[in-house]
mmCIF file of N, CA and C in Angstrom:
data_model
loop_
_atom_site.group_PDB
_atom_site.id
_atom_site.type_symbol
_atom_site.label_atom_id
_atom_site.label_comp_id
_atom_site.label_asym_id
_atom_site.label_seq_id
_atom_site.Cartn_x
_atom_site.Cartn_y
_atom_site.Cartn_z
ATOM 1 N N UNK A 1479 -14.249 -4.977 -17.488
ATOM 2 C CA UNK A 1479 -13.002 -5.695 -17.563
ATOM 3 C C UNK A 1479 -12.549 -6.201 -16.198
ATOM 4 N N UNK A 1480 -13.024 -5.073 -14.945
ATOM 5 C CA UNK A 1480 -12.373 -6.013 -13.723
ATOM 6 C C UNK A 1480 -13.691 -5.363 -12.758
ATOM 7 N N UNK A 1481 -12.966 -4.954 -11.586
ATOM 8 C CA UNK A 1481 -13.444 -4.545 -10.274
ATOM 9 C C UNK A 1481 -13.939 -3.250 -10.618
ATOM 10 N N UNK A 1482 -13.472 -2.368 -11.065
ATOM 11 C CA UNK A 1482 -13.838 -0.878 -11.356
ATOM 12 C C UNK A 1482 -12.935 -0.485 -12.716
ATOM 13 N N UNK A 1483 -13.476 -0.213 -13.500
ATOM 14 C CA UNK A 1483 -12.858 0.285 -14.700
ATOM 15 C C UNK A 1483 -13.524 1.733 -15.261
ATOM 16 N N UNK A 1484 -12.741 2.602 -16.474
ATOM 17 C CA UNK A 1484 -13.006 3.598 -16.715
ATOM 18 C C UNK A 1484 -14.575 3.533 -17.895
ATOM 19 N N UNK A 1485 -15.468 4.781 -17.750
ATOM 20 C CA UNK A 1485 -16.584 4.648 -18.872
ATOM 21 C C UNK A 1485 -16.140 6.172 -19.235
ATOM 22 N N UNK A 1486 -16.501 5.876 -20.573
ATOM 23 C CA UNK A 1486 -16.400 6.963 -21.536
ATOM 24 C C UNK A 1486 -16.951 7.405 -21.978
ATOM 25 N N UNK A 1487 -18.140 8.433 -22.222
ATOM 26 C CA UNK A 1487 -19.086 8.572 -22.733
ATOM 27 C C UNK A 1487 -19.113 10.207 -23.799
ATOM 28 N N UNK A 1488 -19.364 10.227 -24.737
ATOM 29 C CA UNK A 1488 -19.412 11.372 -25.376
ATOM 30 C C UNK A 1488 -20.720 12.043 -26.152
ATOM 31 N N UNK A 1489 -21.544 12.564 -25.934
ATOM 32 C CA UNK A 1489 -22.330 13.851 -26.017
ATOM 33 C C UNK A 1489 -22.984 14.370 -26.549
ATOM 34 N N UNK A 1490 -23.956 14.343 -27.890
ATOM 35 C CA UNK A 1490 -23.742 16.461 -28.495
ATOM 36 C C UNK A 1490 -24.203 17.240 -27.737
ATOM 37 N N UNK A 1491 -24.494 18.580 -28.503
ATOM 38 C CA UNK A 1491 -25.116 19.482 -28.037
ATOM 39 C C UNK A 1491 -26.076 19.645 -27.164
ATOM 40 N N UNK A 1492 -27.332 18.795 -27.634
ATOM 41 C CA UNK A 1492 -28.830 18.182 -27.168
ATOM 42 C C UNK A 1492 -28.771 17.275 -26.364
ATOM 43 N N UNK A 1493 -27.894 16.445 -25.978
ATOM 44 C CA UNK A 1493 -27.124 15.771 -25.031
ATOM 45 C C UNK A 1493 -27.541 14.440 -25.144
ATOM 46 N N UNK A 1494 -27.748 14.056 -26.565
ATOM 47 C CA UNK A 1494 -27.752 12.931 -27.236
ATOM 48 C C UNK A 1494 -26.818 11.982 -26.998
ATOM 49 N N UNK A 1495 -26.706 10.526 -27.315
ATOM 50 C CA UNK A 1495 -25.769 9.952 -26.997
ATOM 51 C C UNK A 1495 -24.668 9.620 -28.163
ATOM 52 N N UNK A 1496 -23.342 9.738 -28.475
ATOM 53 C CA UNK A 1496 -22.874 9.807 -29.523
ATOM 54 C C UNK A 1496 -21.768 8.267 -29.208
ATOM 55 N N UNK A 1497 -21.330 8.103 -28.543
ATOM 56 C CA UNK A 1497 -20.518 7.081 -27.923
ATOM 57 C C UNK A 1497 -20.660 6.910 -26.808
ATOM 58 N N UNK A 1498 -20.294 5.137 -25.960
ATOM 59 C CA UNK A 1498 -19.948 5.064 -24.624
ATOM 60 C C UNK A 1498 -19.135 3.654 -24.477
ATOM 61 N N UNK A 1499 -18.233 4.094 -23.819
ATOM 62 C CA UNK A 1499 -17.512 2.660 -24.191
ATOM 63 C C UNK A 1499 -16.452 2.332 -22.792
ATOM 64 N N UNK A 1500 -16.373 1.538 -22.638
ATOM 65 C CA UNK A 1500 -15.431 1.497 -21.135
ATOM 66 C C UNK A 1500 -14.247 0.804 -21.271
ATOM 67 N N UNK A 1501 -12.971 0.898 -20.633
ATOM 68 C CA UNK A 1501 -11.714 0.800 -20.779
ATOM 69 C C UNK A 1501 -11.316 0.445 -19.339
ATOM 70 N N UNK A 1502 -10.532 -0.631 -19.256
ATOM 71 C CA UNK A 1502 -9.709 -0.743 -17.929
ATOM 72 C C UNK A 1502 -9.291 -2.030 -17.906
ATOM 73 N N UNK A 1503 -8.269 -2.291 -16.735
ATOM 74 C CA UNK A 1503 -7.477 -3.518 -16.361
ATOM 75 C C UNK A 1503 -8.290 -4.720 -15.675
ATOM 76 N N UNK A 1504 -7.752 -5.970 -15.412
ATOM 77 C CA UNK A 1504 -8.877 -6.762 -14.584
ATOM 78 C C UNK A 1504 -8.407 -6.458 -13.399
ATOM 79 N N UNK A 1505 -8.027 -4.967 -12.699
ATOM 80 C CA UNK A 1505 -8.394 -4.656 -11.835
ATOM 81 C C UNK A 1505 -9.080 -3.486 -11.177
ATOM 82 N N UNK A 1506 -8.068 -2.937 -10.230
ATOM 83 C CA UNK A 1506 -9.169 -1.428 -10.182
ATOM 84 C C UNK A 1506 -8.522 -0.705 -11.209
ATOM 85 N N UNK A 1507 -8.952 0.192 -11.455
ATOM 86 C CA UNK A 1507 -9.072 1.480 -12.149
ATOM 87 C C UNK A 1507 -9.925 2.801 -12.111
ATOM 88 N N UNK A 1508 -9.091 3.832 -11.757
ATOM 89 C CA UNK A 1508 -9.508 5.068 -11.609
ATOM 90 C C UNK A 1508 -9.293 6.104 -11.940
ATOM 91 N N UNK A 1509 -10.220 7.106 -12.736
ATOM 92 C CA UNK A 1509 -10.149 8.036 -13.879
ATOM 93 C C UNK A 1509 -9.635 9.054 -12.833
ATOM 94 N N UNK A 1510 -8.701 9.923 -13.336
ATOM 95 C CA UNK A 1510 -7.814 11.022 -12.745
ATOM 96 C C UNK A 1510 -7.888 12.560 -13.881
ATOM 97 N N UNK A 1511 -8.411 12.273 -14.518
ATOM 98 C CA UNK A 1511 -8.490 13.695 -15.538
ATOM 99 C C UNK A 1511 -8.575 13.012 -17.116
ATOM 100 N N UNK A 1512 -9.016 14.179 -17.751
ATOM 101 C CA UNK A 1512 -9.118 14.457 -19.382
ATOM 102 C C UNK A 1512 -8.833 15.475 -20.216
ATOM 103 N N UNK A 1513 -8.504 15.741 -21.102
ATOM 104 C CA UNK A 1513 -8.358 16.983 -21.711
ATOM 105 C C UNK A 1513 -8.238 16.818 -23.083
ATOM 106 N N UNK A 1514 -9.224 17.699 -24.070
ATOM 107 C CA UNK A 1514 -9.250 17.964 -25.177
ATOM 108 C C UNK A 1514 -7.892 18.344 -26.172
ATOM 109 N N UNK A 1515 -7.159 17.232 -26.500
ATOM 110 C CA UNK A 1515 -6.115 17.862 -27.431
ATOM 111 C C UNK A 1515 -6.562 18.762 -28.773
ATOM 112 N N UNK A 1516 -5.632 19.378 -29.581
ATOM 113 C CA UNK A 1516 -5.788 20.262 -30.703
ATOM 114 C C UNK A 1516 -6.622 19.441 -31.435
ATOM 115 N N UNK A 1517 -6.131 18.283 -31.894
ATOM 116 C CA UNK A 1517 -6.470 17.460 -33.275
ATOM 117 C C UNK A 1517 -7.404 16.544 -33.089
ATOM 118 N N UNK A 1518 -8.761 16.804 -31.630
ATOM 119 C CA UNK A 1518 -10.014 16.532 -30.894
ATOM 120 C C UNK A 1518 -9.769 15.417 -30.694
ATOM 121 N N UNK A 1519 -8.442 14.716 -30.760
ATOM 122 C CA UNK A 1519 -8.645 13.044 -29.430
ATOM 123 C C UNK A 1519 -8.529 13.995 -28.164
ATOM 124 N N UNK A 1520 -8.899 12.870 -27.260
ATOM 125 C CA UNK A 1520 -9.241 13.104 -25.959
ATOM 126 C C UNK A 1520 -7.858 12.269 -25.018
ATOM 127 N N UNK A 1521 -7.135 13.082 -24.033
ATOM 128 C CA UNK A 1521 -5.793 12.338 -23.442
ATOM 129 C C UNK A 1521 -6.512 11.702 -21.985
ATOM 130 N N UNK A 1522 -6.937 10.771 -21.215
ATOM 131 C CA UNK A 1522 -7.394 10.392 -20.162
ATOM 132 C C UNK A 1522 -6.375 9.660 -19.145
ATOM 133 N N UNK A 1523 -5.668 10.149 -18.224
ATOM 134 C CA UNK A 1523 -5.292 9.954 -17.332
ATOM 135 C C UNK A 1523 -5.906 9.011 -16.170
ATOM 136 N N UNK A 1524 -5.673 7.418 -15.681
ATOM 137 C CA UNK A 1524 -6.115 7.135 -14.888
ATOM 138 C C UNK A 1524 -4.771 6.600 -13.916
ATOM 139 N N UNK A 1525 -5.502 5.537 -12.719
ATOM 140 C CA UNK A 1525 -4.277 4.739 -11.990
ATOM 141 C C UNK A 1525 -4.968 3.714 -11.875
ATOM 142 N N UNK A 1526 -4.257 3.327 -12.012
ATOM 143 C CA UNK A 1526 -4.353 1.541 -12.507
ATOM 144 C C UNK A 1526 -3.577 0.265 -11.310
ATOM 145 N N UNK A 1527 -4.227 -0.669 -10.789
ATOM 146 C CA UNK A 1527 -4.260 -1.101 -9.531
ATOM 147 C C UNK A 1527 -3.482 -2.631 -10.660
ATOM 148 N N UNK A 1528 -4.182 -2.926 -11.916
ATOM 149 C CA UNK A 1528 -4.050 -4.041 -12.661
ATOM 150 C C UNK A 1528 -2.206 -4.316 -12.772
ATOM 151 N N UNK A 1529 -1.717 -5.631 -12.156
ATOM 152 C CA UNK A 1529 -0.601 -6.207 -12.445
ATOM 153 C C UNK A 1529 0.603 -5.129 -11.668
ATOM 154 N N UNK A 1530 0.082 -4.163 -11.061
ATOM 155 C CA UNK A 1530 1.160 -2.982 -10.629
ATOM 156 C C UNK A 1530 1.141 -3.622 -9.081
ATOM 157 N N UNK A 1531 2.365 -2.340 -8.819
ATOM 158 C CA UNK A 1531 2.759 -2.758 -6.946
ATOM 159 C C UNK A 1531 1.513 -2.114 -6.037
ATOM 160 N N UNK A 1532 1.675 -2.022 -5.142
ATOM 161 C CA UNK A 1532 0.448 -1.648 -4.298
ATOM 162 C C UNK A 1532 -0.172 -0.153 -4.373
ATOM 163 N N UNK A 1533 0.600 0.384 -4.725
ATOM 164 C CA UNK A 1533 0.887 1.985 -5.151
ATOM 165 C C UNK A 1533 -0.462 2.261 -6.036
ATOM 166 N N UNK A 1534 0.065 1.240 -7.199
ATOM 167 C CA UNK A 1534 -0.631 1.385 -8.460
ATOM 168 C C UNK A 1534 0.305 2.228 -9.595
ATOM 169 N N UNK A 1535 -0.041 2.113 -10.740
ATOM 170 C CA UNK A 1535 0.476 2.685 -11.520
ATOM 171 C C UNK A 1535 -0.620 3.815 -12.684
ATOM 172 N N UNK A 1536 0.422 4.804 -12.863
ATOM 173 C CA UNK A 1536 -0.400 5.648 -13.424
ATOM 174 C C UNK A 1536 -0.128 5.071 -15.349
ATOM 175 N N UNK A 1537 -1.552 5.586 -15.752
ATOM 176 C CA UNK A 1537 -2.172 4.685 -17.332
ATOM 177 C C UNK A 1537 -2.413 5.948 -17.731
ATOM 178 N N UNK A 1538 -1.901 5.987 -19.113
ATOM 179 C CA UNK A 1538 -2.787 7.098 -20.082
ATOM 180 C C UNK A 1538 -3.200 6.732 -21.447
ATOM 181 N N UNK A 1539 -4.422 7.182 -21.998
ATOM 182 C CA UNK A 1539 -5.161 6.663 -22.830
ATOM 183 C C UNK A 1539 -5.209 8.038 -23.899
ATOM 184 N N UNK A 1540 -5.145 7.436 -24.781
ATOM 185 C CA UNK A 1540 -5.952 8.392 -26.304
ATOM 186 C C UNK A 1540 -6.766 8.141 -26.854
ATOM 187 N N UNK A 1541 -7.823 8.551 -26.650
ATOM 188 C CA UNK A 1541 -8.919 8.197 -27.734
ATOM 189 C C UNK A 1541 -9.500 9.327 -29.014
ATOM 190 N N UNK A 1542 -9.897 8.878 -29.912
ATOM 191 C CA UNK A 1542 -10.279 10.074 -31.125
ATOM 192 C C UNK A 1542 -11.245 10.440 -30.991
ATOM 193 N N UNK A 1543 -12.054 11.286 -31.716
ATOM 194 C CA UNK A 1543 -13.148 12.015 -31.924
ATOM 195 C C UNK A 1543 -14.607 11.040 -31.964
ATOM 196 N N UNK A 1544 -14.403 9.600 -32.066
ATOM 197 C CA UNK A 1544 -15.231 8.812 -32.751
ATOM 198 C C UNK A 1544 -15.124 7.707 -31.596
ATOM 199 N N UNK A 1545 -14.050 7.811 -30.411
ATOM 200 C CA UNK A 1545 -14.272 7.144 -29.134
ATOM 201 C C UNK A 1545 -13.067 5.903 -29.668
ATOM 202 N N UNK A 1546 -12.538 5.645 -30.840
ATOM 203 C CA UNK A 1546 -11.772 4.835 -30.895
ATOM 204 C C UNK A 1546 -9.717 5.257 -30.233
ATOM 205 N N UNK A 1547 -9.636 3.659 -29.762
ATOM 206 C CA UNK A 1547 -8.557 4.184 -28.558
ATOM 207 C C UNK A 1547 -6.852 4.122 -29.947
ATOM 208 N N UNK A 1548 -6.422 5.248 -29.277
ATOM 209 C CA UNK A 1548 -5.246 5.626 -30.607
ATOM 210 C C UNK A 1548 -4.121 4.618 -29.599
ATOM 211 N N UNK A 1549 -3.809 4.888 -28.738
ATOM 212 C CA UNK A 1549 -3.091 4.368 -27.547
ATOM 213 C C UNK A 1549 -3.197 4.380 -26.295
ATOM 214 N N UNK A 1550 -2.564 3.808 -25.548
ATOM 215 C CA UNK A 1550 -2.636 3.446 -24.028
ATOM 216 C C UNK A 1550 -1.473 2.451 -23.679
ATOM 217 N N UNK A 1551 -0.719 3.355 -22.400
ATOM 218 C CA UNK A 1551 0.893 3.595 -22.136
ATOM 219 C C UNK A 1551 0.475 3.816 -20.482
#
């Protein structure tokens, strides 16, 4: 999508490939954490350089079990 954006990639066991899919602004973007919610979407925390002040702004993403994105705020 831009300069640096987020990849997503998910797994099994055997370390097969089950999803991979990448997410981000047309600018920079940089992954800052993840964590497994109860109901197995995934919450991904990045900062986001796209349309923000110089700072950047912090982005958070949901994605489900199946790599599809629930939201992003």
């Amino acid at each position: 999508n831009g300069d640096y954006d987020l990849r997503l990639i998910r797994i099994d066991e055997s370390g097969e490939l089950i999803w991979d899919i990448s997410t981000g602004t047309a600018e920079w973007d940089f992954f800052r954490g993840a964590a497994e919610l109860s109901n197995g979407s995934i919450a991904i925390s990045a900062q986001t350089y796209g349309g923000a002040s110089s700072g950047g702004n912090m982005q958070l993403i949901c994605i489900d079990a199946s790599g599809n994105e629930l939201w992003n705020q």
